[in-house]
Short mmCIF file of C-alpha atoms and ligand atoms in Angstrom, two decimals:
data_model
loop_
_atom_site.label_atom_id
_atom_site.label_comp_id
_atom_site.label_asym_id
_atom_site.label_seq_id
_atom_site.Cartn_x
_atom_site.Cartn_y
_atom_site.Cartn_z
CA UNK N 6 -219.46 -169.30 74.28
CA UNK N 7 -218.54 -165.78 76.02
CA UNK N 8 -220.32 -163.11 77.64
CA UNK N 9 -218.99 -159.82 77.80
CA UNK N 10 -220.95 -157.51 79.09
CA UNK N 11 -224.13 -157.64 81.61
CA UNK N 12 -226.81 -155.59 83.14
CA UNK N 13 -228.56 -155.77 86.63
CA UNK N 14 -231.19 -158.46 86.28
CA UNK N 15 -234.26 -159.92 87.98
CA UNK N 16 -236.24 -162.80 86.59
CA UNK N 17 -239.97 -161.49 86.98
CA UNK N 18 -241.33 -164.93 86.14
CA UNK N 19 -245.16 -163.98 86.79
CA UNK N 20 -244.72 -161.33 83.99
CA UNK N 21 -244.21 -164.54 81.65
CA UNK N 22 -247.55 -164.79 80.24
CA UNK N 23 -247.47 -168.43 78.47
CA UNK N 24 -247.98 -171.72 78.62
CA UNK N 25 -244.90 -172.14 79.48
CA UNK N 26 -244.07 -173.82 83.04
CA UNK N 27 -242.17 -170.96 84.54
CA UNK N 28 -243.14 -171.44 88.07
CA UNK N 29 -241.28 -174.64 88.67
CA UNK N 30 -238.38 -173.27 86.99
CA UNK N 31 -235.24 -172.41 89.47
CA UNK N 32 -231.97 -172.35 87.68
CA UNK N 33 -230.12 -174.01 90.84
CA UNK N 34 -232.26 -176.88 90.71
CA UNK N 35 -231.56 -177.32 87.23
CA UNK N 36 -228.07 -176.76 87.18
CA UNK N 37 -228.21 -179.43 90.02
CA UNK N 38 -230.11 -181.70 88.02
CA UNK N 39 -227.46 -181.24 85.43
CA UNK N 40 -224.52 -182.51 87.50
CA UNK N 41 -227.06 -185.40 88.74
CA UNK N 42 -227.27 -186.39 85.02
CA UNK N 43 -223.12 -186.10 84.17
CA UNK N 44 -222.38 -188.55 87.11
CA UNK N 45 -225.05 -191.17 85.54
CA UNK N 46 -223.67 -190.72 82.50
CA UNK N 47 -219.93 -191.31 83.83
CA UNK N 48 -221.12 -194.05 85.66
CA UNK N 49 -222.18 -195.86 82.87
CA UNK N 50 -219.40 -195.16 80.23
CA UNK N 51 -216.74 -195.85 82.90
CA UNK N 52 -218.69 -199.13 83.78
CA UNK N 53 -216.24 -201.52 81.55
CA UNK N 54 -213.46 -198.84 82.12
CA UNK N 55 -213.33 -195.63 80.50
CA UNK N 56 -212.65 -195.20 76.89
CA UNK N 57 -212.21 -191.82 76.50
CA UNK N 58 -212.52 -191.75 72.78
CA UNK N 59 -215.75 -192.78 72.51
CA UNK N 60 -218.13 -189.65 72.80
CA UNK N 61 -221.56 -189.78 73.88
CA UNK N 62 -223.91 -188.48 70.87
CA UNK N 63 -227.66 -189.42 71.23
CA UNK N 64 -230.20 -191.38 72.83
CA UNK N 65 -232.96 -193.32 71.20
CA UNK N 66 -236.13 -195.07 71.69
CA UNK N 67 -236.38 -197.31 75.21
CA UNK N 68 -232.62 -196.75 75.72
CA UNK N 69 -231.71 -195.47 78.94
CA UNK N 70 -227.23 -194.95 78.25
CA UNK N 71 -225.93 -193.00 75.85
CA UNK N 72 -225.12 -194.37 72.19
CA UNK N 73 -221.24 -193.19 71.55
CA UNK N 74 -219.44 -192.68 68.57
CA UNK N 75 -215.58 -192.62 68.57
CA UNK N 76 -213.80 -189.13 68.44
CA UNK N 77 -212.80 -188.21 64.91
CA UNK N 78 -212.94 -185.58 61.83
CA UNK N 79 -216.27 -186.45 60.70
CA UNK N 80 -218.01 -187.11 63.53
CA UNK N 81 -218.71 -183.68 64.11
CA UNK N 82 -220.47 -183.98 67.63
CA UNK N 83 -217.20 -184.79 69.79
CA UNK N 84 -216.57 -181.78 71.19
CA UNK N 85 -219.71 -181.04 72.99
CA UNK N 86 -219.23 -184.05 75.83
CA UNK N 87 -216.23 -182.20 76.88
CA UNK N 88 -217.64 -179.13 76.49
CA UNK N 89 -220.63 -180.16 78.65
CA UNK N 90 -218.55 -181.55 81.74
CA UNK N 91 -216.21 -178.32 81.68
CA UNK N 92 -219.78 -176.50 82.43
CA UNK N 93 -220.56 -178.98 84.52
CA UNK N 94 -217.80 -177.88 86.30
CA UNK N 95 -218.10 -174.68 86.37
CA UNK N 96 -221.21 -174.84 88.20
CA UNK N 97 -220.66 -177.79 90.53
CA UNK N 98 -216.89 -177.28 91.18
CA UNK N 99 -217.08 -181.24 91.44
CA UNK N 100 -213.36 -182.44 90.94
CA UNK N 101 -214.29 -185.47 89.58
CA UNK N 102 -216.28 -184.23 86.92
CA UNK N 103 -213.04 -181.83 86.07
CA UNK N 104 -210.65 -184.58 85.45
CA UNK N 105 -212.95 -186.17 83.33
CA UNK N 106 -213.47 -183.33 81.33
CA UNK N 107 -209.62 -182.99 81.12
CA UNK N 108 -208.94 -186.51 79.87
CA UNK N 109 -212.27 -186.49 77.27
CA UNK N 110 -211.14 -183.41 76.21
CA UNK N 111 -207.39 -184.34 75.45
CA UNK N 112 -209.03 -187.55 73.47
CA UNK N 113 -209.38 -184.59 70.50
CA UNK N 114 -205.70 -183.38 70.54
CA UNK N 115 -205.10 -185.15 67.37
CA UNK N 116 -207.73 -183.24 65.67
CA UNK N 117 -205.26 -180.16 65.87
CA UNK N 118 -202.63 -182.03 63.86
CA UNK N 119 -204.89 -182.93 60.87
CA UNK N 120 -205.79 -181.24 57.75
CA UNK N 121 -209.65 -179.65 57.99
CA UNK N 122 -212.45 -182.43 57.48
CA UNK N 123 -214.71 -179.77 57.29
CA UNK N 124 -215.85 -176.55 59.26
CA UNK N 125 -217.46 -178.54 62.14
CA UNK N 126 -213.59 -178.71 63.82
CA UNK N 127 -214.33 -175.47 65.33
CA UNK N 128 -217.52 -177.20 67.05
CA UNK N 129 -214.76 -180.05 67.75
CA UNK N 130 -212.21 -177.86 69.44
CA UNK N 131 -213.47 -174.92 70.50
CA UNK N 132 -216.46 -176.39 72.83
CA UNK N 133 -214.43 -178.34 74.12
CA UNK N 134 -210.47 -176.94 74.38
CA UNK N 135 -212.42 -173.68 74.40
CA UNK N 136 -213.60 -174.31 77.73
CA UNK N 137 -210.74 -175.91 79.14
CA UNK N 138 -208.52 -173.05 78.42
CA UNK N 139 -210.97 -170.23 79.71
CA UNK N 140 -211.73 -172.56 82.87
CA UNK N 141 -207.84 -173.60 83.33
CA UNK N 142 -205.83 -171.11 81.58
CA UNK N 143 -203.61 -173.93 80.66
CA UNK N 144 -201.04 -172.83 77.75
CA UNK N 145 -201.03 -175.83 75.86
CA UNK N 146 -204.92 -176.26 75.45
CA UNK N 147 -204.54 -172.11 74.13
CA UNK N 148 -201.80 -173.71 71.38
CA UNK N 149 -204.34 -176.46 70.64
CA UNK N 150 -207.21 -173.71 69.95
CA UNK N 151 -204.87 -171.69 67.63
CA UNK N 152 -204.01 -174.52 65.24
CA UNK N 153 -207.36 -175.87 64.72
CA UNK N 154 -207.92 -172.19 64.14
CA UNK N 155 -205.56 -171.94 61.15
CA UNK N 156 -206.73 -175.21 60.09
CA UNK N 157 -210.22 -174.46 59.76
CA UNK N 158 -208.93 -170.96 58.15
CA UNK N 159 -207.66 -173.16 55.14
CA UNK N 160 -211.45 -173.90 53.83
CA UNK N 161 -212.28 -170.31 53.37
CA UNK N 162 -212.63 -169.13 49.44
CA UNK N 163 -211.61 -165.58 48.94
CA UNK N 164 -213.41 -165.71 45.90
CA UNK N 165 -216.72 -166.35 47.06
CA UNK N 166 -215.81 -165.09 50.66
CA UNK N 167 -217.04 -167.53 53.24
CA UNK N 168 -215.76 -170.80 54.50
CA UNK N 169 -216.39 -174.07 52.43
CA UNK N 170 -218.74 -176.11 55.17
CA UNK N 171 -218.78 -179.39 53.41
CA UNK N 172 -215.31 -180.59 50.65
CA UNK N 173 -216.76 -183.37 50.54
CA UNK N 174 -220.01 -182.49 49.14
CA UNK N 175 -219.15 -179.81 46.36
CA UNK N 176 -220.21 -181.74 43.69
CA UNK N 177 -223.68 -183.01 45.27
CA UNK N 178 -224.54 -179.98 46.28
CA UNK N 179 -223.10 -177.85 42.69
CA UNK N 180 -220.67 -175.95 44.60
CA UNK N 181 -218.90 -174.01 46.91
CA UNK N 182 -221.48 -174.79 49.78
CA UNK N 183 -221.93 -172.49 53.04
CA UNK N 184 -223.98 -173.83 55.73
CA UNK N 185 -225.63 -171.53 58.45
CA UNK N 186 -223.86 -173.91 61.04
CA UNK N 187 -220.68 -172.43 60.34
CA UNK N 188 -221.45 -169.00 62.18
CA UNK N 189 -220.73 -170.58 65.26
CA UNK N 190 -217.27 -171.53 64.10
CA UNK N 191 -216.03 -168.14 63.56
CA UNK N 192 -216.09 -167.81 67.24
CA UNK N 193 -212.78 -169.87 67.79
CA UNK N 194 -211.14 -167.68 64.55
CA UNK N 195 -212.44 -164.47 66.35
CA UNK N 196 -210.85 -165.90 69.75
CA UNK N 197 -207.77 -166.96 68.36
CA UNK N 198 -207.39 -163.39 65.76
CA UNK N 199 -207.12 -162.05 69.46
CA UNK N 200 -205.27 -164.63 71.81
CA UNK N 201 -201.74 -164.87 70.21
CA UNK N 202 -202.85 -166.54 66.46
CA UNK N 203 -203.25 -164.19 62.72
CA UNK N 204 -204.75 -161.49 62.50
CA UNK N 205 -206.47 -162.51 59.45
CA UNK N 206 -208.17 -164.77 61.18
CA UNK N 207 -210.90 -161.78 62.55
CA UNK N 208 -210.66 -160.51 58.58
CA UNK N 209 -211.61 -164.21 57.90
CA UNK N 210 -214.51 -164.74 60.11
CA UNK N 211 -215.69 -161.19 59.31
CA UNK N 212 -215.96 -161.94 55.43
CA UNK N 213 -217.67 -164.83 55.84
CA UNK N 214 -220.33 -163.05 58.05
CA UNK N 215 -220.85 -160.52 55.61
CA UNK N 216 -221.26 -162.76 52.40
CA UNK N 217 -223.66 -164.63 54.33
CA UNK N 218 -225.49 -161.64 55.52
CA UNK N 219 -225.78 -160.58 52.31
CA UNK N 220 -227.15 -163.88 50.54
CA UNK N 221 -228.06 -166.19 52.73
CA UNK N 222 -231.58 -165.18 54.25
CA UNK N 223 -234.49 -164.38 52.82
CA UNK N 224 -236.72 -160.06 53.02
CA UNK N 225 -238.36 -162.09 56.07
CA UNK N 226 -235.24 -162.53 58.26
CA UNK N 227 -235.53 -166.64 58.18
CA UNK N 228 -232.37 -168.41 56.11
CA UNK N 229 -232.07 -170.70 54.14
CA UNK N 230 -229.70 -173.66 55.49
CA UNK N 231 -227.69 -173.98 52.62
CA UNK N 232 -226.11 -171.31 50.05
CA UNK N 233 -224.15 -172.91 47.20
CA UNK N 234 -221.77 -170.21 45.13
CA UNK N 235 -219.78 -170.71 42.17
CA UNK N 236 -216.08 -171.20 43.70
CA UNK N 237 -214.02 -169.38 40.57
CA UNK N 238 -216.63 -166.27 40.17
CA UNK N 239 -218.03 -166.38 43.70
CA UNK N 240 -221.18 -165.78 41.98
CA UNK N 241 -224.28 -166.99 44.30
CA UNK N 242 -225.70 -169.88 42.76
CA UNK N 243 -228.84 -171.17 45.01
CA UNK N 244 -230.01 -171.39 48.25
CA UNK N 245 -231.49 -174.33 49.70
CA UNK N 246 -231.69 -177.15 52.23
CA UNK N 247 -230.06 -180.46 53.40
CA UNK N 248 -231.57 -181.19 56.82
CA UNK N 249 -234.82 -179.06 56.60
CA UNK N 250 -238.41 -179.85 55.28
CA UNK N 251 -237.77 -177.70 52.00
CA UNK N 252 -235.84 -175.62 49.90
CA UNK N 253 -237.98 -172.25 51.33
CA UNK N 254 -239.10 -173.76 54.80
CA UNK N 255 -237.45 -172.86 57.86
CA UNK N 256 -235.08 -175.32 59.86
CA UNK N 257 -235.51 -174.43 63.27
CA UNK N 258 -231.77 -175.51 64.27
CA UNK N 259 -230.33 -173.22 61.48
CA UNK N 260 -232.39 -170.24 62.29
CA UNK N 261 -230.93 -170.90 65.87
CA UNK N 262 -227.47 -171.02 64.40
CA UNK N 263 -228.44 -167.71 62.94
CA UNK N 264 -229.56 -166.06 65.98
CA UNK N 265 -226.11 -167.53 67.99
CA UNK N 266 -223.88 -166.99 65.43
CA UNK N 267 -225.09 -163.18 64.71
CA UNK N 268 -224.95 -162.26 68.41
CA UNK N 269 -221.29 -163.36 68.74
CA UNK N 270 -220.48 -161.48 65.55
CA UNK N 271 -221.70 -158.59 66.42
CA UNK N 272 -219.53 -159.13 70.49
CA UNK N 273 -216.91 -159.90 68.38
CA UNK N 274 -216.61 -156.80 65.86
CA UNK N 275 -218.96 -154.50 67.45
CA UNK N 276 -220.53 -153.54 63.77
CA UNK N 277 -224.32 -152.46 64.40
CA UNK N 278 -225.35 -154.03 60.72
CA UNK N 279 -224.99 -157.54 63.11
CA UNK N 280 -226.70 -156.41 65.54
CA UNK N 281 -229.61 -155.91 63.46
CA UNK N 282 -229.90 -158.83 61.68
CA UNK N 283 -228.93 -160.94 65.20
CA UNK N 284 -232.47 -159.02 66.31
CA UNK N 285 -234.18 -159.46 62.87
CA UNK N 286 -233.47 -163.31 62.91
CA UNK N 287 -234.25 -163.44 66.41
CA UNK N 288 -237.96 -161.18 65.74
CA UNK N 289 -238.64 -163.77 62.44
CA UNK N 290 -238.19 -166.92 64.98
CA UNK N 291 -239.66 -166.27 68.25
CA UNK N 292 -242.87 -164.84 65.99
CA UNK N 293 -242.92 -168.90 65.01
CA UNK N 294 -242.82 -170.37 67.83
CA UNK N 295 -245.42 -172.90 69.14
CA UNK N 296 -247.25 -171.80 73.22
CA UNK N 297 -244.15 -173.78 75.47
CA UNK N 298 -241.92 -171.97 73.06
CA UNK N 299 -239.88 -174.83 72.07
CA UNK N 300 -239.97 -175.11 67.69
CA UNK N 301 -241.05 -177.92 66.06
CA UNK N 302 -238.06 -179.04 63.98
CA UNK N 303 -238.98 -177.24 61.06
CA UNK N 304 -241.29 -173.87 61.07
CA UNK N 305 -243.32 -174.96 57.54
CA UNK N 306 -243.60 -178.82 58.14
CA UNK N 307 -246.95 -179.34 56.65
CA UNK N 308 -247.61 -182.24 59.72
CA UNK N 309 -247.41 -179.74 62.45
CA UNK N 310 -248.64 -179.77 65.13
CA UNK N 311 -247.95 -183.51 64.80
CA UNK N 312 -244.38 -183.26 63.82
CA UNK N 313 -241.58 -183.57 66.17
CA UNK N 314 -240.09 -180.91 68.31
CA UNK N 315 -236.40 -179.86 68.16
CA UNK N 316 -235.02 -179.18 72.32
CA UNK N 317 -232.06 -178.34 70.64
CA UNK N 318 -232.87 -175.59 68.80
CA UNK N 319 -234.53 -173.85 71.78
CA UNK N 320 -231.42 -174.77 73.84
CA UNK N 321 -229.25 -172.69 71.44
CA UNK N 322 -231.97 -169.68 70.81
CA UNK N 323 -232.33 -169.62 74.78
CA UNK N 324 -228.01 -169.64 75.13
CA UNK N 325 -228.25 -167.28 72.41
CA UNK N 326 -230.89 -164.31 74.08
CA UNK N 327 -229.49 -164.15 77.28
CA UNK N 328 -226.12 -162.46 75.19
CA UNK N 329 -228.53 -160.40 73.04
CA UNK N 330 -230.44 -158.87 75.51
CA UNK N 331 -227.70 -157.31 76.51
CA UNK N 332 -226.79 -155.49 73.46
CA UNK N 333 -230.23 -154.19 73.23
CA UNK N 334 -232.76 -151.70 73.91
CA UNK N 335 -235.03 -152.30 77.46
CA UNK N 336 -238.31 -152.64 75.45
CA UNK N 337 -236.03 -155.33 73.41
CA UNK N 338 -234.28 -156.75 76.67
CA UNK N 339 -237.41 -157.71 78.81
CA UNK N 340 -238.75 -159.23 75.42
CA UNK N 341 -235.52 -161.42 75.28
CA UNK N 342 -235.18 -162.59 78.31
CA UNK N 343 -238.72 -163.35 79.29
CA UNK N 344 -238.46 -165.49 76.19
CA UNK N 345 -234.94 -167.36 76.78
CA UNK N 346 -236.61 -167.82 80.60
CA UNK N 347 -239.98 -169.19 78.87
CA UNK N 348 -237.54 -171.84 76.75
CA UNK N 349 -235.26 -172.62 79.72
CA UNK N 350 -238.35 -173.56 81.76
CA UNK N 351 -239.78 -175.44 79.25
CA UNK N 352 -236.98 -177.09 78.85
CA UNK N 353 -236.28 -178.18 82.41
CA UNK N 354 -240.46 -179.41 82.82
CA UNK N 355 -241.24 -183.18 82.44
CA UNK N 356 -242.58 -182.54 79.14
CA UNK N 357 -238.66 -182.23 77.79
CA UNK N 358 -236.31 -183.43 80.78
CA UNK N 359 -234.80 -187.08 80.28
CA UNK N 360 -235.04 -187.32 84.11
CA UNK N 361 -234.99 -190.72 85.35
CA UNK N 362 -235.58 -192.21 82.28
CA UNK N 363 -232.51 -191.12 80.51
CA UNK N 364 -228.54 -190.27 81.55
CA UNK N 365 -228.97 -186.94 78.76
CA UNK N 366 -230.86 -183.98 80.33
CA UNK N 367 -233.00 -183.20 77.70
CA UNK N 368 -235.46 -185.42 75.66
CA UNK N 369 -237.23 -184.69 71.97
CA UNK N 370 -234.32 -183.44 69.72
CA UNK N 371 -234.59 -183.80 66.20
CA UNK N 372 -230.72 -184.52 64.25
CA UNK N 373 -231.65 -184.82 60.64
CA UNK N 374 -235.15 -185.29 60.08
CA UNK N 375 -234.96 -185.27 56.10
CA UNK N 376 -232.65 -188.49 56.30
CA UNK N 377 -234.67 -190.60 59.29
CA UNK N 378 -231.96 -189.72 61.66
CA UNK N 379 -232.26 -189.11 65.31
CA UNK N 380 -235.98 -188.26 65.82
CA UNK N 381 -237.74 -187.38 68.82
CA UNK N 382 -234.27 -188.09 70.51
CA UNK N 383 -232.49 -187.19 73.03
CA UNK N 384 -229.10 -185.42 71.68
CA UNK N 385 -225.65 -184.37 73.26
CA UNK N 386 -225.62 -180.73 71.95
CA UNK N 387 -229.02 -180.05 72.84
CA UNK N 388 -227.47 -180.77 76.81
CA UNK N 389 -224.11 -178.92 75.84
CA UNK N 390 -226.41 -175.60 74.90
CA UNK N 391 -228.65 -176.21 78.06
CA UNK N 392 -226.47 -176.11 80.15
CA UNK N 393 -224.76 -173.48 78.91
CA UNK N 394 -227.86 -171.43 78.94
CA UNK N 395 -228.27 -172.36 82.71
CA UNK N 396 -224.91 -170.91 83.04
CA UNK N 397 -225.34 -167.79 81.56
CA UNK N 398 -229.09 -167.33 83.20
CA UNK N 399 -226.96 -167.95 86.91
CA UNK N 400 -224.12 -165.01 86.00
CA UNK N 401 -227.34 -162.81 85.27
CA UNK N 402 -229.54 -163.72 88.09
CA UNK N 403 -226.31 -163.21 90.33
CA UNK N 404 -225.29 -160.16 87.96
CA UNK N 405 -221.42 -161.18 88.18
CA UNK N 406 -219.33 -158.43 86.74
CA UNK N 407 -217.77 -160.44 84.13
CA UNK N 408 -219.22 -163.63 82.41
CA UNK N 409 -216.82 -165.50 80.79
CA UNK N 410 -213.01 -164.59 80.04
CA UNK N 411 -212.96 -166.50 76.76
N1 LIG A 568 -224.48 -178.79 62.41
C1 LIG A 568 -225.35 -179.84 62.12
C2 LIG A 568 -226.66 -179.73 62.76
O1 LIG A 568 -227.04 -178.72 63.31
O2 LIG A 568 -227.37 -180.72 62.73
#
């Protein structure tokens, strides 16, 4: 979620030599666009009365309004609604959309209080309580952070030396199972190692980034979504998938986990052997990438280029680039941002925006392709990465000293 550290930038858009739509692109408009979308969106779920435990989560076929689930453990997308209207707010400075953020937000307190479902509560609380405390600096949203922390601190194996992703699925899957999703959730044990909570909680999150350094990708720099370990030896057993196209394909939204979750790590701890896998993840996917730079779900899906796209995944990657081209050398840093400015205008051209069509701002995410779920849809973290991207393009286009103070 943070930025750290920046260098003087200017978007040369007519050195962005692709199909990709980059002349339309202006980040204000599409920050603006953004903030037109949130008020539709509050319009409609405030239209019987608010419920502000039921969180928007996708948008399918002829539907115009989002489809909501109701806040809890296992629904692991609650956190990004929140997390969206806090950077909503951020940009627009539109009141309105800040106390809604405030009371969707607070609809997740109880999540705090529970034992861990499974690692997805730092996607729960830190998107959204994350934001709320580095927007508001309010104490008791901090306190909220650092217990989920030590609750999703109670799924890590120090035998095997990562975080168990999924209890519930140990015996389906043959073991202690690691998903490349979980990267992202070290960020709120990082944060909260740092912000008043244990100090093991950085040794935590560091572990888990080095065991899956070390066995979860492949000599090419593309991962595997899955890696399964034996949870009394800590022996690695397999790696494989659940919501790619195979076993050795590609997902497209876990090599974008990759590339976000290796760029915080190495902000984080500052160890160079992150860096260089963040850049060697980042090399193996934007060498895969289709002309308007936006991934078909998965890399090796044999129906390409007839299989669906995944926004979301480009959403992340784009978040993702405009952090690691800081960290990196100026051959490296043009290449990085040309291509997070080449996704972030594809993203914001008819071909993906909802527009008028939809409340969501993006169109043609794919959820979990493997199990006929959410297809060619629009989805709520594909917006909550978006927008986030927006942000972080605006701080650099505007070259503000200091990103974020997460
Ligand atoms: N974390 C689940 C997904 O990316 O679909």
């Amino acid at each position: 979620m943070r930025l750290t550290a920046i260098l003087p930038f200017s978007i040369l858009l007519a050195s962005c030599a692709s199909t990709a739509s980059t002349e339309s692109f202006n980040v204000d408009q599409a920050l603006e666009y953004c903030n037109t979308q949130v008020h539709r969106s509050l319009a409609a779920l405030g239209a019987d009365s608010t419920d502000y435990t039921m969180m928007p989560r996708n948008i399918q076929g002829t539907d115009s309004a989002w489809a909501c689930r109701k806040a809890s453990p296992d629904e692991w997308c609650s956190g990004f609604w929140p997390g969206i209207l806090w950077y909503d707010f951020e940009s627009s400075r539109d009141e309105i959309v800040r106390e809604e953020a405030e009371r969707y937000t607070e609809a997740l307190e109880y999540l705090s209080q529970r034992p861990a479902f499974d690692h997805d509560l730092g996607f729960l609380m830190f998107c959204s309580y994350g934001n709320a405390y580095r927007l508001t600096g309010c104490p008791k949203f901090r306190d909220i952070i650092l217990a989920s922390a030590d609750t999703l601190a109670t799924l890590f194996n120090p035998k095997v030396g990562t975080i168990l992703s999924w209890p519930r699925n140990v015996e389906m899957l043959g073991g202690h199972n690691t998903i490349m999703d979980n990267m992202i959730n070290l960020e709120m044990l990082f944060w909260a190692s740092k912000n008043g909570g244990d100090k093991r909680l950085y040794d935590i999150a560091l572990k888990h980034a080095e065991t899956t350094m070390e066995y979860h990708f492949r000599p090419d720099g593309t991962c595997y979504h899955v890696a399964v370990y034996d949870p009394e030896s800590g022996k690695f057993i397999k790696g494989m998938t659940h919501q790619g196209y195979s076993d050795s394909s590609t997902w497209a939204r876990g090599q974008a986990w990759a590339v976000y979750g290796y760029t915080m790590v190495f902000r984080e701890t500052q160890d160079r052997r992150f860096l260089d896998l963040a850049c060697k993840v980042t090399d193996a996917y934007l060498k895969r990438l289709p002309e308007d730079y936006v991934p078909y779900w998965d890399f090796d899906d044999p129906a390409i280029p007839d299989a669906p796209r995944d926004a979301s995944a480009a959403g992340v990657v784009a978040s993702a680039l405009l952090e690691l081209q800081a960290y990196v050398t100026p051959e490296k840093r043009d290449e990085y941002r040309d291509a997070a400015v080449k996704m972030l205008a594809s993203l914001s051209s008819d071909e993906y925006r909802s527009g008028d069509k939809r409340h969501s701002f993006l169109d043609h995410s794919t959820g979990h392709k493997p199990a006929g779920s959410e297809i060619d849809a629009a989805i709520v973290y594909a917006d909550y990465y978006y927008i986030e991207a927006l942000l972080r393009l605006k701080k650099l286009e505007t070259n503000s000293a200091v990103l974020a103070n997460l």
